[in-house]
Tab-separated table of C-alpha atoms in Angstrom:
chain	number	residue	atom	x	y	z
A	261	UNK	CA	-16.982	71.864	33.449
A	262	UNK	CA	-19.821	69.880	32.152
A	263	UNK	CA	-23.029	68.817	34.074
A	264	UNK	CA	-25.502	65.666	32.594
A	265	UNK	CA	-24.933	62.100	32.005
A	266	UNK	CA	-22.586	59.962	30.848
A	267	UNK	CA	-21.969	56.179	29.467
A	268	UNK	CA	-18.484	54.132	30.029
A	269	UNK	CA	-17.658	51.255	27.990
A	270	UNK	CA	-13.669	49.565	28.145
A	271	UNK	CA	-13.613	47.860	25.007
A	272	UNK	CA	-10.133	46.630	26.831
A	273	UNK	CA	-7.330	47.492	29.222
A	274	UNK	CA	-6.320	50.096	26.803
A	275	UNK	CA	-9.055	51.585	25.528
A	276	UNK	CA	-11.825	53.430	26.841
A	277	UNK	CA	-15.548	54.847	25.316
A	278	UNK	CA	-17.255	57.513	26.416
A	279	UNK	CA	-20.797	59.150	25.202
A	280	UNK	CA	-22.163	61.940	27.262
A	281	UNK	CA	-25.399	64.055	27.425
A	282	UNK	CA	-24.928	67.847	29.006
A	283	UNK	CA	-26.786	70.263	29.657
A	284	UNK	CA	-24.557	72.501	27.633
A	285	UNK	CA	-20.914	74.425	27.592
A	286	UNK	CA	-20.167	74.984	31.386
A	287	UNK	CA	-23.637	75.137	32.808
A	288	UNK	CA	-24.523	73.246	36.018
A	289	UNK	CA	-28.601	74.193	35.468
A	290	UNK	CA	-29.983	73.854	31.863
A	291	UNK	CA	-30.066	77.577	30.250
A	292	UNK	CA	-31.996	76.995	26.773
A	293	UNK	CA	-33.766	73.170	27.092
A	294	UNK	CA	-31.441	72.220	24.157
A	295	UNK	CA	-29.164	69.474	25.263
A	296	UNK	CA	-25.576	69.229	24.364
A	297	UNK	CA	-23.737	66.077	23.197
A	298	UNK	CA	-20.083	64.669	23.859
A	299	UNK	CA	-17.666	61.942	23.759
A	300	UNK	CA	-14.173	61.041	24.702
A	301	UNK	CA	-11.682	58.492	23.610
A	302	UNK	CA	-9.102	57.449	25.395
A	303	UNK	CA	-5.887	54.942	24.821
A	304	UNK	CA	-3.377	54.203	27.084
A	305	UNK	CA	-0.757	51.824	24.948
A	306	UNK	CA	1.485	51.450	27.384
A	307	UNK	CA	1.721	52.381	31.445
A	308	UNK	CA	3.589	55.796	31.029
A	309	UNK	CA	1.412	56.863	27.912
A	310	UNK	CA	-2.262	58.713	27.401
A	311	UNK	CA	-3.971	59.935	24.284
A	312	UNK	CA	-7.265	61.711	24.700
A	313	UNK	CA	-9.615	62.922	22.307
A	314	UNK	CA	-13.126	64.663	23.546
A	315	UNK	CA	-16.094	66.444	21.560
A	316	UNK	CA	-18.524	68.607	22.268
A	317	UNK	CA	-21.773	69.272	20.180
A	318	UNK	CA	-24.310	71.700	21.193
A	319	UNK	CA	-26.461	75.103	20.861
A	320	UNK	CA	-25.694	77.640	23.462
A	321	UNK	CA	-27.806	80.126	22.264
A	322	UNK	CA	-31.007	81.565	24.527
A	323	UNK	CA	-34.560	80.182	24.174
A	324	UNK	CA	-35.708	83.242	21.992
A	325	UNK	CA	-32.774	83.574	20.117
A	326	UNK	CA	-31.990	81.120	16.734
A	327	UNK	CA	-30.208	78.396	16.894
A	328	UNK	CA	-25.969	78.489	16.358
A	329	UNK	CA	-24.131	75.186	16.950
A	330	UNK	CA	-20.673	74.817	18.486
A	331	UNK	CA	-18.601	72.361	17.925
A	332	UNK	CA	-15.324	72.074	20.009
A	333	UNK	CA	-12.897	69.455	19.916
A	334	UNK	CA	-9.993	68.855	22.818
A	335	UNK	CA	-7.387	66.415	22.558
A	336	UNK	CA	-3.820	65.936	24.467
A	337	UNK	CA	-1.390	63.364	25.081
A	338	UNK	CA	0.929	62.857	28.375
A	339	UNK	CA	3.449	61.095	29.304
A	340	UNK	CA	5.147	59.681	32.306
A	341	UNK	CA	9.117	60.144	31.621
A	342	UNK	CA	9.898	58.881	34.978
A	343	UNK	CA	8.878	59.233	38.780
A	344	UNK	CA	9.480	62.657	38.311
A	345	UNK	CA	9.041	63.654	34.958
A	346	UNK	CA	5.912	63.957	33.333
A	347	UNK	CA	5.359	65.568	29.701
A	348	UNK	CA	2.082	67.115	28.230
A	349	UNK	CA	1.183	68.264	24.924
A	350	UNK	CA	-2.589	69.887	24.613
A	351	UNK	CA	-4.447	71.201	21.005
A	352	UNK	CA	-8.309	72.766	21.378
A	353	UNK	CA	-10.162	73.873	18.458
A	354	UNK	CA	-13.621	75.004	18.346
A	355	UNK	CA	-16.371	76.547	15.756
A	356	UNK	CA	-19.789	78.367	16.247
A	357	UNK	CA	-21.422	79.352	13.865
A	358	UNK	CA	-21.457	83.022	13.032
A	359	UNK	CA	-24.114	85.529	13.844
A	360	UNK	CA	-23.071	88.119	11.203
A	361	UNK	CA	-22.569	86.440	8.249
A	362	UNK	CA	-22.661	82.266	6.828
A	363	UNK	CA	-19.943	80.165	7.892
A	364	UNK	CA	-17.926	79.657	11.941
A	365	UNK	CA	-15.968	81.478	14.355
A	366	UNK	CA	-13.426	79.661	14.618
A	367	UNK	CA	-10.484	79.525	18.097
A	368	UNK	CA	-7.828	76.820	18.891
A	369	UNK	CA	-5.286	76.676	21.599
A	370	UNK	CA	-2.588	74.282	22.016
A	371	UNK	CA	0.471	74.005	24.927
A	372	UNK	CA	3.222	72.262	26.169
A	373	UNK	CA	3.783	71.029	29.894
A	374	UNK	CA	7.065	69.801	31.283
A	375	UNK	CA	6.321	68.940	35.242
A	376	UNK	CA	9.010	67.907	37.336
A	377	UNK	CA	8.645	66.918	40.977
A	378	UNK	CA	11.073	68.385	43.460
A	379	UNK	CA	10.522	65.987	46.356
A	380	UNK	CA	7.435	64.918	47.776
A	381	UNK	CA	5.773	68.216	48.591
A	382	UNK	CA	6.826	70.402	45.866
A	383	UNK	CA	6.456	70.031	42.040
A	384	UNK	CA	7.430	72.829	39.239
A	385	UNK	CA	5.570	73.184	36.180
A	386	UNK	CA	7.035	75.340	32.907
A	387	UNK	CA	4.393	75.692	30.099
A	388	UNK	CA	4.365	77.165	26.869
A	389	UNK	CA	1.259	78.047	25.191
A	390	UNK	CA	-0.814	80.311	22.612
A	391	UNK	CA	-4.140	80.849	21.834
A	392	UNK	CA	-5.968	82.328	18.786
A	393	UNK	CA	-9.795	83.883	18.687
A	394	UNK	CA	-11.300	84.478	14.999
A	395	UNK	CA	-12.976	88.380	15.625
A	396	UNK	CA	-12.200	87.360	19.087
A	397	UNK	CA	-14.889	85.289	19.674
A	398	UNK	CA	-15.393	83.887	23.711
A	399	UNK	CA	-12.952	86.909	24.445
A	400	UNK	CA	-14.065	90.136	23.525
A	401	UNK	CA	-17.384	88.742	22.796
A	402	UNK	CA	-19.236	85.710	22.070
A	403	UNK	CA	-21.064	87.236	19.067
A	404	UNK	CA	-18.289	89.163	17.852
A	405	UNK	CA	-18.705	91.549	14.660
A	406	UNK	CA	-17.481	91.476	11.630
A	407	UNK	CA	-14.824	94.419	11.487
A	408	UNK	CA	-13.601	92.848	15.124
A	409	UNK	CA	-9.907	91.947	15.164
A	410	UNK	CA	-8.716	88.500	15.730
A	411	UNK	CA	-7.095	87.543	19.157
A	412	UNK	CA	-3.781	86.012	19.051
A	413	UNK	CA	-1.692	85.857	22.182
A	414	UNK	CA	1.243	83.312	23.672
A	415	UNK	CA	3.754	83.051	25.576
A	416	UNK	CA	5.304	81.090	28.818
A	417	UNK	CA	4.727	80.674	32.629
A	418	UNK	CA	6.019	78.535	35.296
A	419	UNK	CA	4.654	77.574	38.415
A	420	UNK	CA	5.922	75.655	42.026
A	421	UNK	CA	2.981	73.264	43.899
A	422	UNK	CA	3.595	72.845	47.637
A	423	UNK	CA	1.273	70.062	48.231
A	424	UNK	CA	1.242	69.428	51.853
A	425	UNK	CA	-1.336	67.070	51.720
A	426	UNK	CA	-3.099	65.084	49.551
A	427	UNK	CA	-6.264	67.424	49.523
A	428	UNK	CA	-4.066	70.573	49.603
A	429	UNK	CA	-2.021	72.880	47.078
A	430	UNK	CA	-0.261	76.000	47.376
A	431	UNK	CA	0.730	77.174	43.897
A	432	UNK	CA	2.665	80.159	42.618
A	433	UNK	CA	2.839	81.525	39.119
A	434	UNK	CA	4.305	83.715	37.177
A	435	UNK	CA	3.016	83.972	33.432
A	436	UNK	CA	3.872	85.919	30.434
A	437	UNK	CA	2.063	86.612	27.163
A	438	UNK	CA	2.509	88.586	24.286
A	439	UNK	CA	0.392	90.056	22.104
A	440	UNK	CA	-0.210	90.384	17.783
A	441	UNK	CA	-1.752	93.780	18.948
A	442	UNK	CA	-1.461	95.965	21.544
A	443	UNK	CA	-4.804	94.635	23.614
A	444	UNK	CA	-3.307	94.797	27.031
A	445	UNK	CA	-4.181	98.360	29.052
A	446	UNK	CA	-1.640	99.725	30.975
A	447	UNK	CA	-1.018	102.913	33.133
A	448	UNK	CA	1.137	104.427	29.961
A	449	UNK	CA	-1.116	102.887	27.255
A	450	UNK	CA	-1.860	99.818	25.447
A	451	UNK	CA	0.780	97.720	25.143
A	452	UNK	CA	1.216	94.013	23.195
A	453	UNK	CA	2.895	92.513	26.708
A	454	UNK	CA	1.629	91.507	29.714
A	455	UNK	CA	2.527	89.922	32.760
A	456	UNK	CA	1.284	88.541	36.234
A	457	UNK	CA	2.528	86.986	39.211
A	458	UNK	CA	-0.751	84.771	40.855
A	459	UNK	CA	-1.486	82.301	43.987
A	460	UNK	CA	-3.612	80.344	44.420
A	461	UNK	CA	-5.200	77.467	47.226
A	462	UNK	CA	-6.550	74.192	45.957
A	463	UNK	CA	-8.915	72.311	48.175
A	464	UNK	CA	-10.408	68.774	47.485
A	465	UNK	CA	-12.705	66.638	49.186
């Protein structure tokens, strides 16, 4: 989510410039007076084909507290195979710098999305994905120390959309990760697995 301004140029029918101002990572009201910068590229060579690349530059850090930039970088590329087939690939990597000692915290997260659409009201979605937190950082904490252990998870999920409107979606999911350590609590212990079955209703106006 980002909340602020933002300026639009096509330099043509395929490609499109974007330079924003925010008023910081996910925050609707301004938390620190620092603003937050960003941009986005986008080319779309053909019809059936997107590449997207989008920064973000900022200090997230409270008024009284000193300053630690982030920098965060999201790109992805899709693809419309046909009518009903429509491919994704997705890569995130971000730094902040470190409260503990010189130098970043560093994350990235990257997935694949294969989306095929059953009829006219119901779409599947199978995903693959992993994601990987230096000391944890944004998970466990998002000043993590340094003896804390790195988060590394992936695994797959797959999902059905009933759409019976244009402003309405039903999904189901079922999703699966795994674990380099056992992080996930269970009734017999930690455990490296983990997996849910979710819902979920999307509205839009």
């Amino acid at each position: 989510y980002e909340a602020g301004a933002r300026f639009t140029y096509e330099v043509g029918p395929k490609l499109t410039l974007t330079g924003l101002v925010l008023n910081g990572w996910q925050n609707i009201r301004e938390t620190n007076q620092a603003k937050a910068l960003g941009t986005q590229l986008q080319w779309r060579p053909t019809a059936k084909l997107l590449f997207n690349s989008s920064t973000f530059y900022g200090n997230e850090q409270p008024p009284d507290s000193l300053v630690r930039r982030r920098y965060f970088h999201d790109f992805y590329v899709t693809y419309a195979a046909t009518g009903r087939l429509n491919l994704a690939l997705v890569f995130d990597v971000g730094k902040q710098q470190s409260q503990y000692r010189r130098g970043y915290d560093t994350w990235h997260a990257g997935s694949a999305f294969v989306k095929y659409q059953l009829n006219s009201l119901v779409s599947s979605t199978l995903r693959a994905e992993y994601y990987y937190a230096q000391r944890g950082v944004f998970i466990t904490s998002i000043t993590p120390t340094l003896t804390d252990a790195d988060f590394y998870v992936g695994g797959p999920s797959l999902n059905f959309d009933y759409a019976p409107t244009s402003h309405v979606v039903f999904r189901i999911e079922g999703r699966y990760l795994r674990s380099q350590n056992p992080i996930f609590q269970h009734d017999f212990g930690p455990s490296r697995n983990y997996g849910n079955v979710t819902s979920s209703i999307a509205l839009s106006f």
